[in-house]
Amino acid sequence: MALQLFKIADTTVGSPVNTISFSNIPSGYTDLKVVFSLRNDVASPQGTCNIRFNSDTGNNYTYRRLYGNGSSAASDTGAATNNLAFTFLVGATATSNTFSNWELYIPNYTSSNYKSMSFDAAHETNSTTAYLTMYAALWSNSSAISSIVCETFGQNFVTNTTVTLYGVL
Amino acid sequence: MAAKTGTYTLINSTTLSTSATSVTFSSIPGTYTDLAIVTFAGNTTASAYDILVTFNSDTGSNYSRTRLYGNGTSAVSTRDSNVSNIVVGSMNGSASTNGFSVGRYNINDYANTTTYKTMLVRQDTPGSTTFAIVGLWRSTAAITSITFTPEAPSNIASGSTFKLYGIEAGNL
C-alpha cells in the first residue's frame, strides 16, 4: 500500500479574509496534514494564526513551543486556552512578498483519544530577526476532528495566502 | 525495470493491542532509497520517558546523537557520542489524557553499504517537550531492522502506532 496524500480541500485567498475554514472533513484517512503559505496584515513584522477544531471554544488547547530567532533560542508553555495560537506569522511590515511556511501534522485524527499534533513553522524574511518554531500541541478532546478553523483575530490573511488540507493514507 | 513511482510505500504498520516492551521493524527490504517513520506513541506510566532507537540489533557504542529541545521553560541542546542507542525524544505517560507523542523520522540512503547512517527526527510530546534530533549510527551495513525501546521502567502503551514507509525516488 502506498502512502498517499489526498488533497481534501484548499484555499487561496483572493481578497483579504480573517478566517479560513475546512469543514466536513471525512474520516476515511489515518492522519491529516495541513500546509500553509501565509501572511497577514498586522502592522508588525509578525502576527498570529489561531486554530480551533470542531468549533470548540472551550479552554482545551495547550502547547509546548521551541523557537529560535537567529540570536537565541527559547521555550515556553501555552496554558489551556480556547485556541491554538501559532505565532510568528509574517506580518505587514515584514519584507514584501515573504510568506510564512508552516506544516501541521495530526496523526489518528479520528481516534477517541485526545489529539496530539506536531507543528513546524518558518518565518524567514531576510531581516535581522526571523523565526524557526516547533510546537508539541494538544487538543484535549476525544471527538474525531471534522472541522478546522484558522483565524487571525482582528486582522486579515492577505491575498495569495494558501492553506491546503491533505488526508494521509 | 519498472517505472519508479516517487511515492511512499507502507512497509509495515503496528498498532499495539496490549502494552509492549519494544517494537521492532525487521526484514526491511533494501529496495527503497530512503525510509520514513511516523509514530503515535505513549508509555504505560504516569510520566514521560525517553524512547531509544537501535539498528540491526546493534547495542554497541556505535551511536551519537545531538538534541535540541524545549521543555516549556527553556531551550536546551545536548550531545552524546559513543553511546549504545539514539534517544529520539520522549513518549508521554498517561497518554489517553496527556496525549500520545507524535514522531516523524527520516533515514536517508539507509541501504547503502559504504557510509554511516544518519537519522533526522522530530518528536513532539504534548505537555512535556518538543524535540529536533539528529542521530548517527557508525556502521556501513544496510539497515534491515529498527527497534524502539522505552526507557525503564516504562513500556509502550496499548494503542500506540508505528508506521514504516519506504520512499522510492521518482525518475527524472
Tab-separated table of C-alpha atoms in Angstrom:
chain	number	residue	atom	x	y	z
A	1	MET	CA	0.000	0.000	0.000
A	2	ALA	CA	1.449	3.334	-0.971
A	3	LEU	CA	1.301	6.318	1.319
A	4	GLN	CA	-0.642	8.944	-0.486
A	5	LEU	CA	-1.568	12.490	0.272
A	6	PHE	CA	-5.068	13.247	-0.871
A	7	LYS	CA	-5.969	16.867	-1.197
A	8	ILE	CA	-9.199	17.207	0.725
A	9	ALA	CA	-9.532	20.957	0.244
A	10	ASP	CA	-7.502	24.054	-0.375
A	11	THR	CA	-7.940	27.783	-0.154
A	12	THR	CA	-6.192	30.582	-1.988
A	13	VAL	CA	-7.057	33.990	-0.624
A	14	GLY	CA	-8.213	36.297	-3.422
A	15	SER	CA	-9.062	39.231	-1.217
A	16	PRO	CA	-8.169	39.643	2.456
A	17	VAL	CA	-10.112	37.471	4.893
A	18	ASN	CA	-9.699	36.843	8.596
A	19	THR	CA	-10.864	33.231	8.634
A	20	ILE	CA	-10.083	30.130	6.595
A	21	SER	CA	-12.168	27.068	7.371
A	22	PHE	CA	-12.276	23.410	6.419
A	23	SER	CA	-15.482	21.638	7.357
A	24	ASN	CA	-16.993	18.203	6.818
A	25	ILE	CA	-13.540	16.605	6.941
A	26	PRO	CA	-14.056	12.946	6.020
A	27	SER	CA	-12.962	10.267	8.474
A	28	GLY	CA	-11.501	7.851	5.946
A	29	TYR	CA	-7.836	8.767	6.352
A	30	THR	CA	-5.312	7.825	9.009
A	31	ASP	CA	-3.730	11.259	9.535
A	32	LEU	CA	-4.201	14.863	8.471
A	33	LYS	CA	-1.584	17.256	7.176
A	34	VAL	CA	-2.156	20.983	6.725
A	35	VAL	CA	0.289	23.042	4.683
A	36	PHE	CA	0.252	26.819	4.959
A	37	SER	CA	1.827	29.654	2.993
A	38	LEU	CA	0.508	32.712	4.696
A	39	ARG	CA	0.919	36.329	5.680
A	40	ASN	CA	-1.356	38.744	7.499
A	41	ASP	CA	-1.867	42.481	7.568
A	42	VAL	CA	-0.996	43.244	11.181
A	43	ALA	CA	1.179	46.373	11.389
A	44	SER	CA	4.120	44.380	12.696
A	45	PRO	CA	6.805	42.031	11.355
A	46	GLN	CA	4.841	39.110	12.768
A	47	GLY	CA	1.306	38.144	13.713
A	48	THR	CA	-0.600	35.100	14.901
A	49	CYS	CA	-2.877	32.464	13.433
A	50	ASN	CA	-5.386	30.944	15.845
A	51	ILE	CA	-6.680	27.449	15.192
A	52	ARG	CA	-9.732	25.654	16.542
A	53	PHE	CA	-11.128	22.214	15.890
A	54	ASN	CA	-14.825	21.352	15.614
A	55	SER	CA	-15.702	24.936	16.658
A	56	ASP	CA	-14.602	24.086	20.203
A	57	THR	CA	-14.225	27.334	22.151
A	58	GLY	CA	-13.500	25.657	25.486
A	59	ASN	CA	-10.136	26.004	27.179
A	60	ASN	CA	-8.915	22.747	25.682
A	61	TYR	CA	-5.811	23.786	23.754
A	62	THR	CA	-2.245	23.645	25.071
A	63	TYR	CA	1.263	23.575	23.657
A	64	ARG	CA	4.986	23.411	24.307
A	65	ARG	CA	6.947	25.658	21.968
A	66	LEU	CA	10.612	25.844	20.971
A	67	TYR	CA	11.844	28.673	18.814
A	68	GLY	CA	14.946	30.436	17.626
A	69	ASN	CA	15.232	33.933	16.213
A	70	GLY	CA	18.746	33.947	14.827
A	71	SER	CA	20.420	35.050	18.035
A	72	SER	CA	18.872	32.949	20.790
A	73	ALA	CA	16.567	30.026	21.449
A	74	ALA	CA	13.747	29.751	23.955
A	75	SER	CA	10.910	27.513	25.023
A	76	ASP	CA	7.573	28.275	26.609
A	77	THR	CA	4.248	26.727	27.505
A	78	GLY	CA	0.822	27.734	26.297
A	79	ALA	CA	-1.623	27.396	29.190
A	80	ALA	CA	-5.033	25.928	28.460
A	81	THR	CA	-6.967	28.383	26.352
A	82	ASN	CA	-9.669	28.421	23.725
A	83	ASN	CA	-7.485	28.134	20.632
A	84	LEU	CA	-4.021	27.135	19.445
A	85	ALA	CA	-2.126	30.363	18.825
A	86	PHE	CA	0.570	29.669	16.249
A	87	THR	CA	2.931	32.604	16.245
A	88	PHE	CA	5.484	34.277	14.017
A	89	LEU	CA	3.200	34.601	11.056
A	90	VAL	CA	4.723	37.096	8.611
A	91	GLY	CA	3.063	40.488	9.107
A	92	ALA	CA	2.568	43.638	7.092
A	93	THR	CA	5.847	45.376	7.901
A	94	ALA	CA	7.968	42.342	7.016
A	95	THR	CA	9.827	42.187	3.726
A	96	SER	CA	7.431	42.351	0.777
A	97	ASN	CA	6.440	39.093	-0.881
A	98	THR	CA	7.629	36.951	2.033
A	99	PHE	CA	5.186	34.437	3.461
A	100	SER	CA	5.387	32.072	6.411
A	101	ASN	CA	5.628	28.394	5.541
A	102	TRP	CA	4.008	26.097	8.061
A	103	GLU	CA	3.135	22.432	8.398
A	104	LEU	CA	0.716	20.886	10.887
A	105	TYR	CA	0.642	17.086	11.193
A	106	ILE	CA	-2.192	15.384	13.099
A	107	PRO	CA	-1.976	11.588	13.446
A	108	ASN	CA	-5.025	9.462	14.305
A	109	TYR	CA	-7.382	12.420	13.966
A	110	THR	CA	-10.459	10.194	14.278
A	111	SER	CA	-9.309	8.364	17.421
A	112	SER	CA	-11.141	8.594	20.732
A	113	ASN	CA	-8.007	9.871	22.447
A	114	TYR	CA	-7.059	13.492	22.877
A	115	LYS	CA	-5.445	14.825	19.703
A	116	SER	CA	-1.687	15.333	19.723
A	117	MET	CA	-0.099	17.193	16.874
A	118	SER	CA	3.231	18.352	15.564
A	119	PHE	CA	3.760	21.790	14.066
A	120	ASP	CA	6.760	23.324	12.265
A	121	ALA	CA	6.926	26.950	11.200
A	122	ALA	CA	9.346	29.017	9.164
A	123	HIS	CA	9.303	32.827	9.277
A	124	GLU	CA	12.213	33.887	7.083
A	125	THR	CA	12.125	37.418	5.771
A	126	ASN	CA	15.727	38.363	5.048
A	127	SER	CA	15.536	40.672	8.058
A	128	THR	CA	17.665	40.897	11.176
A	129	THR	CA	15.178	38.775	13.059
A	130	ALA	CA	13.417	35.728	11.697
A	131	TYR	CA	11.961	32.707	13.437
A	132	LEU	CA	12.116	28.943	13.285
A	133	THR	CA	9.464	27.420	15.518
A	134	MET	CA	8.361	23.937	16.620
A	135	TYR	CA	5.308	23.023	18.664
A	136	ALA	CA	4.049	19.966	20.504
A	137	ALA	CA	0.341	20.768	20.683
A	138	LEU	CA	-2.704	19.092	22.169
A	139	TRP	CA	-6.444	19.459	21.728
A	140	SER	CA	-7.934	17.853	24.852
A	141	ASN	CA	-10.997	16.452	23.187
A	142	SER	CA	-11.830	12.872	22.242
A	143	SER	CA	-14.018	13.707	19.237
A	144	ALA	CA	-12.895	12.993	15.711
A	145	ILE	CA	-11.668	16.154	14.029
A	146	SER	CA	-14.293	17.165	11.481
A	147	SER	CA	-13.506	20.840	11.021
A	148	ILE	CA	-10.520	23.174	11.279
A	149	VAL	CA	-10.794	26.942	11.514
A	150	CYS	CA	-7.755	29.207	11.045
A	151	GLU	CA	-8.350	32.789	12.173
A	152	THR	CA	-6.183	35.850	12.580
A	153	PHE	CA	-8.050	37.821	15.214
A	154	GLY	CA	-8.740	41.428	14.271
A	155	GLN	CA	-6.591	41.166	11.176
A	156	ASN	CA	-6.722	39.541	7.759
A	157	PHE	CA	-4.812	36.957	5.778
A	158	VAL	CA	-3.529	38.751	2.713
A	159	THR	CA	-4.066	37.936	-0.958
A	160	ASN	CA	-2.169	34.855	-2.174
A	161	THR	CA	-2.217	33.167	1.215
A	162	THR	CA	-2.775	29.457	0.637
A	163	VAL	CA	-3.817	26.692	3.012
A	164	THR	CA	-4.133	23.080	1.865
A	165	LEU	CA	-5.617	20.202	3.824
A	166	TYR	CA	-4.421	16.695	2.985
A	167	GLY	CA	-5.641	13.336	4.151
A	168	VAL	CA	-2.909	10.724	4.629
A	169	LEU	CA	-3.424	7.069	3.765
B	1	MET	CA	12.877	-2.095	-14.812
B	2	ALA	CA	9.509	-0.852	-13.698
B	3	ALA	CA	8.994	2.883	-13.666
B	4	LYS	CA	9.699	4.392	-10.303
B	5	THR	CA	6.701	5.846	-8.607
B	6	GLY	CA	8.207	8.528	-6.402
B	7	THR	CA	5.817	7.555	-3.648
B	8	TYR	CA	5.940	6.294	-0.075
B	9	THR	CA	5.162	2.620	0.344
B	10	LEU	CA	3.939	1.315	3.665
B	11	ILE	CA	6.400	-1.450	4.568
B	12	ASN	CA	4.930	-2.249	7.961
B	13	SER	CA	2.456	-0.850	10.456
B	14	THR	CA	1.871	-1.866	14.055
B	15	THR	CA	-0.866	-0.748	16.408
B	16	LEU	CA	-0.391	-2.285	19.835
B	17	SER	CA	-3.423	-4.031	21.283
B	18	THR	CA	-1.555	-4.577	24.562
B	19	SER	CA	1.486	-2.867	26.036
B	20	ALA	CA	4.892	-3.966	24.797
B	21	THR	CA	8.494	-3.806	25.952
B	22	SER	CA	9.653	-2.823	22.462
B	23	VAL	CA	8.593	-2.546	18.834
B	24	THR	CA	10.796	-3.818	16.012
B	25	PHE	CA	10.552	-3.493	12.265
B	26	SER	CA	12.569	-6.389	10.876
B	27	SER	CA	13.445	-7.747	7.420
B	28	ILE	CA	13.357	-4.253	5.956
B	29	PRO	CA	13.909	-4.641	2.213
B	30	GLY	CA	16.797	-2.724	0.652
B	31	THR	CA	14.843	-1.711	-2.399
B	32	TYR	CA	13.962	1.859	-1.467
B	33	THR	CA	16.093	4.989	-1.473
B	34	ASP	CA	15.064	6.297	1.957
B	35	LEU	CA	12.937	5.389	4.958
B	36	ALA	CA	10.313	7.425	6.792
B	37	ILE	CA	8.632	6.544	10.069
B	38	VAL	CA	5.574	8.043	11.736
B	39	THR	CA	4.853	7.156	15.367
B	40	PHE	CA	1.966	7.949	17.682
B	41	ALA	CA	3.080	6.516	20.983
B	42	GLY	CA	2.619	6.637	24.732
B	43	ASN	CA	4.041	4.732	27.677
B	44	THR	CA	2.433	2.802	30.499
B	45	THR	CA	3.441	5.089	33.358
B	46	ALA	CA	2.175	8.457	34.525
B	47	SER	CA	5.294	10.299	33.337
B	48	ALA	CA	7.056	10.899	30.042
B	49	TYR	CA	10.035	8.612	29.409
B	50	ASP	CA	12.634	8.562	26.666
B	51	ILE	CA	12.365	6.240	23.717
B	52	LEU	CA	15.528	4.719	22.274
B	53	VAL	CA	16.286	3.515	18.754
B	54	THR	CA	18.806	0.894	17.669
B	55	PHE	CA	19.508	-0.554	14.230
B	56	ASN	CA	20.147	-4.188	13.271
B	57	SER	CA	20.114	-5.192	16.982
B	58	ASP	CA	23.438	-3.371	17.446
B	59	THR	CA	23.775	-2.369	21.107
B	60	GLY	CA	27.442	-1.459	20.853
B	61	SER	CA	28.739	2.045	21.480
B	62	ASN	CA	28.275	2.931	17.840
B	63	TYR	CA	25.793	5.772	18.065
B	64	SER	CA	25.936	9.505	18.613
B	65	ARG	CA	23.128	11.999	18.948
B	66	THR	CA	22.518	15.746	19.132
B	67	ARG	CA	19.263	17.014	20.521
B	68	LEU	CA	17.606	20.416	20.548
B	69	TYR	CA	14.509	20.620	22.662
B	70	GLY	CA	12.157	22.871	24.534
B	71	ASN	CA	10.535	21.838	27.799
B	72	GLY	CA	8.231	24.771	28.180
B	73	THR	CA	10.628	26.913	30.174
B	74	SER	CA	13.958	26.745	28.393
B	75	ALA	CA	15.632	25.694	25.167
B	76	VAL	CA	18.327	23.074	25.582
B	77	SER	CA	20.794	21.293	23.341
B	78	THR	CA	22.685	18.181	24.412
B	79	ARG	CA	25.090	15.857	22.727
B	80	ASP	CA	26.324	12.310	23.364
B	81	SER	CA	28.843	10.261	21.434
B	82	ASN	CA	29.905	6.618	21.611
B	83	VAL	CA	26.597	5.599	23.143
B	84	SER	CA	24.536	2.467	22.642
B	85	ASN	CA	21.394	3.982	21.113
B	86	ILE	CA	19.796	7.119	19.768
B	87	VAL	CA	17.404	8.814	22.185
B	88	VAL	CA	14.637	10.117	19.966
B	89	GLY	CA	12.694	12.222	22.454
B	90	SER	CA	10.063	11.048	24.852
B	91	MET	CA	6.800	9.132	24.932
B	92	ASN	CA	4.058	10.606	27.036
B	93	GLY	CA	2.740	8.897	30.149
B	94	SER	CA	-0.999	8.771	30.866
B	95	ALA	CA	-1.258	9.224	27.140
B	96	SER	CA	-5.026	8.929	26.916
B	97	THR	CA	-5.330	12.244	28.734
B	98	ASN	CA	-1.923	13.847	28.202
B	99	GLY	CA	-1.849	12.978	24.504
B	100	PHE	CA	0.292	10.488	22.633
B	101	SER	CA	3.672	11.661	21.354
B	102	VAL	CA	3.996	12.370	17.637
B	103	GLY	CA	7.235	11.262	15.960
B	104	ARG	CA	8.397	11.858	12.391
B	105	TYR	CA	11.640	10.215	11.255
B	106	ASN	CA	13.731	10.288	8.083
B	107	ILE	CA	16.618	7.929	7.326
B	108	ASN	CA	18.266	8.685	4.007
B	109	ASP	CA	20.181	6.179	1.890
B	110	TYR	CA	19.595	3.521	4.528
B	111	ALA	CA	20.545	0.559	2.335
B	112	ASN	CA	23.988	1.668	1.171
B	113	THR	CA	26.939	-0.365	2.384
B	114	THR	CA	29.666	2.279	2.223
B	115	THR	CA	28.625	5.106	4.567
B	116	TYR	CA	27.472	5.523	8.148
B	117	LYS	CA	23.732	6.165	8.598
B	118	THR	CA	22.167	9.429	9.735
B	119	MET	CA	18.629	9.864	11.049
B	120	LEU	CA	16.600	13.067	11.484
B	121	VAL	CA	13.745	13.109	13.974
B	122	ARG	CA	11.019	15.476	15.133
B	123	GLN	CA	9.315	14.266	18.295
B	124	ASP	CA	6.508	16.187	19.985
B	125	THR	CA	5.174	15.260	23.416
B	126	PRO	CA	2.282	17.486	24.477
B	127	GLY	CA	2.683	18.910	27.948
B	128	SER	CA	6.322	17.863	28.064
B	129	THR	CA	8.760	18.571	25.251
B	130	THR	CA	9.262	19.360	21.590
B	131	PHE	CA	12.403	17.785	20.117
B	132	ALA	CA	14.577	18.008	16.993
B	133	ILE	CA	17.195	15.259	16.899
B	134	VAL	CA	19.961	14.074	14.641
B	135	GLY	CA	21.434	10.648	15.234
B	136	LEU	CA	24.324	8.758	13.691
B	137	TRP	CA	24.915	5.012	13.538
B	138	ARG	CA	28.548	4.279	12.757
B	139	SER	CA	28.018	1.222	10.605
B	140	THR	CA	28.271	0.684	6.883
B	141	ALA	CA	25.737	-2.132	6.985
B	142	ALA	CA	22.400	-1.641	5.314
B	143	ILE	CA	19.649	-1.038	7.850
B	144	THR	CA	17.488	-4.144	7.955
B	145	SER	CA	15.820	-3.710	11.334
B	146	ILE	CA	14.837	-0.841	13.608
B	147	THR	CA	13.942	-1.287	17.276
B	148	PHE	CA	12.149	1.190	19.539
B	149	THR	CA	12.691	0.572	23.254
B	150	PRO	CA	11.238	2.712	26.046
B	151	GLU	CA	13.331	3.878	28.955
B	152	ALA	CA	12.811	1.787	32.094
B	153	PRO	CA	10.511	1.394	33.918
B	154	SER	CA	8.035	2.188	31.187
B	155	ASN	CA	6.570	0.019	28.453
B	156	ILE	CA	4.987	1.153	25.221
B	157	ALA	CA	1.278	1.673	25.802
B	158	SER	CA	-1.597	-0.080	24.118
B	159	GLY	CA	-2.955	1.962	21.232
B	160	SER	CA	0.473	3.173	20.152
B	161	THR	CA	1.017	3.128	16.388
B	162	PHE	CA	4.294	2.728	14.472
B	163	LYS	CA	4.366	3.041	10.668
B	164	LEU	CA	7.413	2.398	8.457
B	165	TYR	CA	7.482	3.711	4.892
B	166	GLY	CA	9.913	3.127	2.060
B	167	ILE	CA	10.497	6.057	-0.263
B	168	GLU	CA	11.298	5.361	-3.858
B	169	ALA	CA	12.834	8.200	-5.808
B	170	GLY	CA	10.991	9.177	-8.938
B	171	ASN	CA	12.625	9.131	-12.355
B	172	LEU	CA	13.689	12.499	-13.683
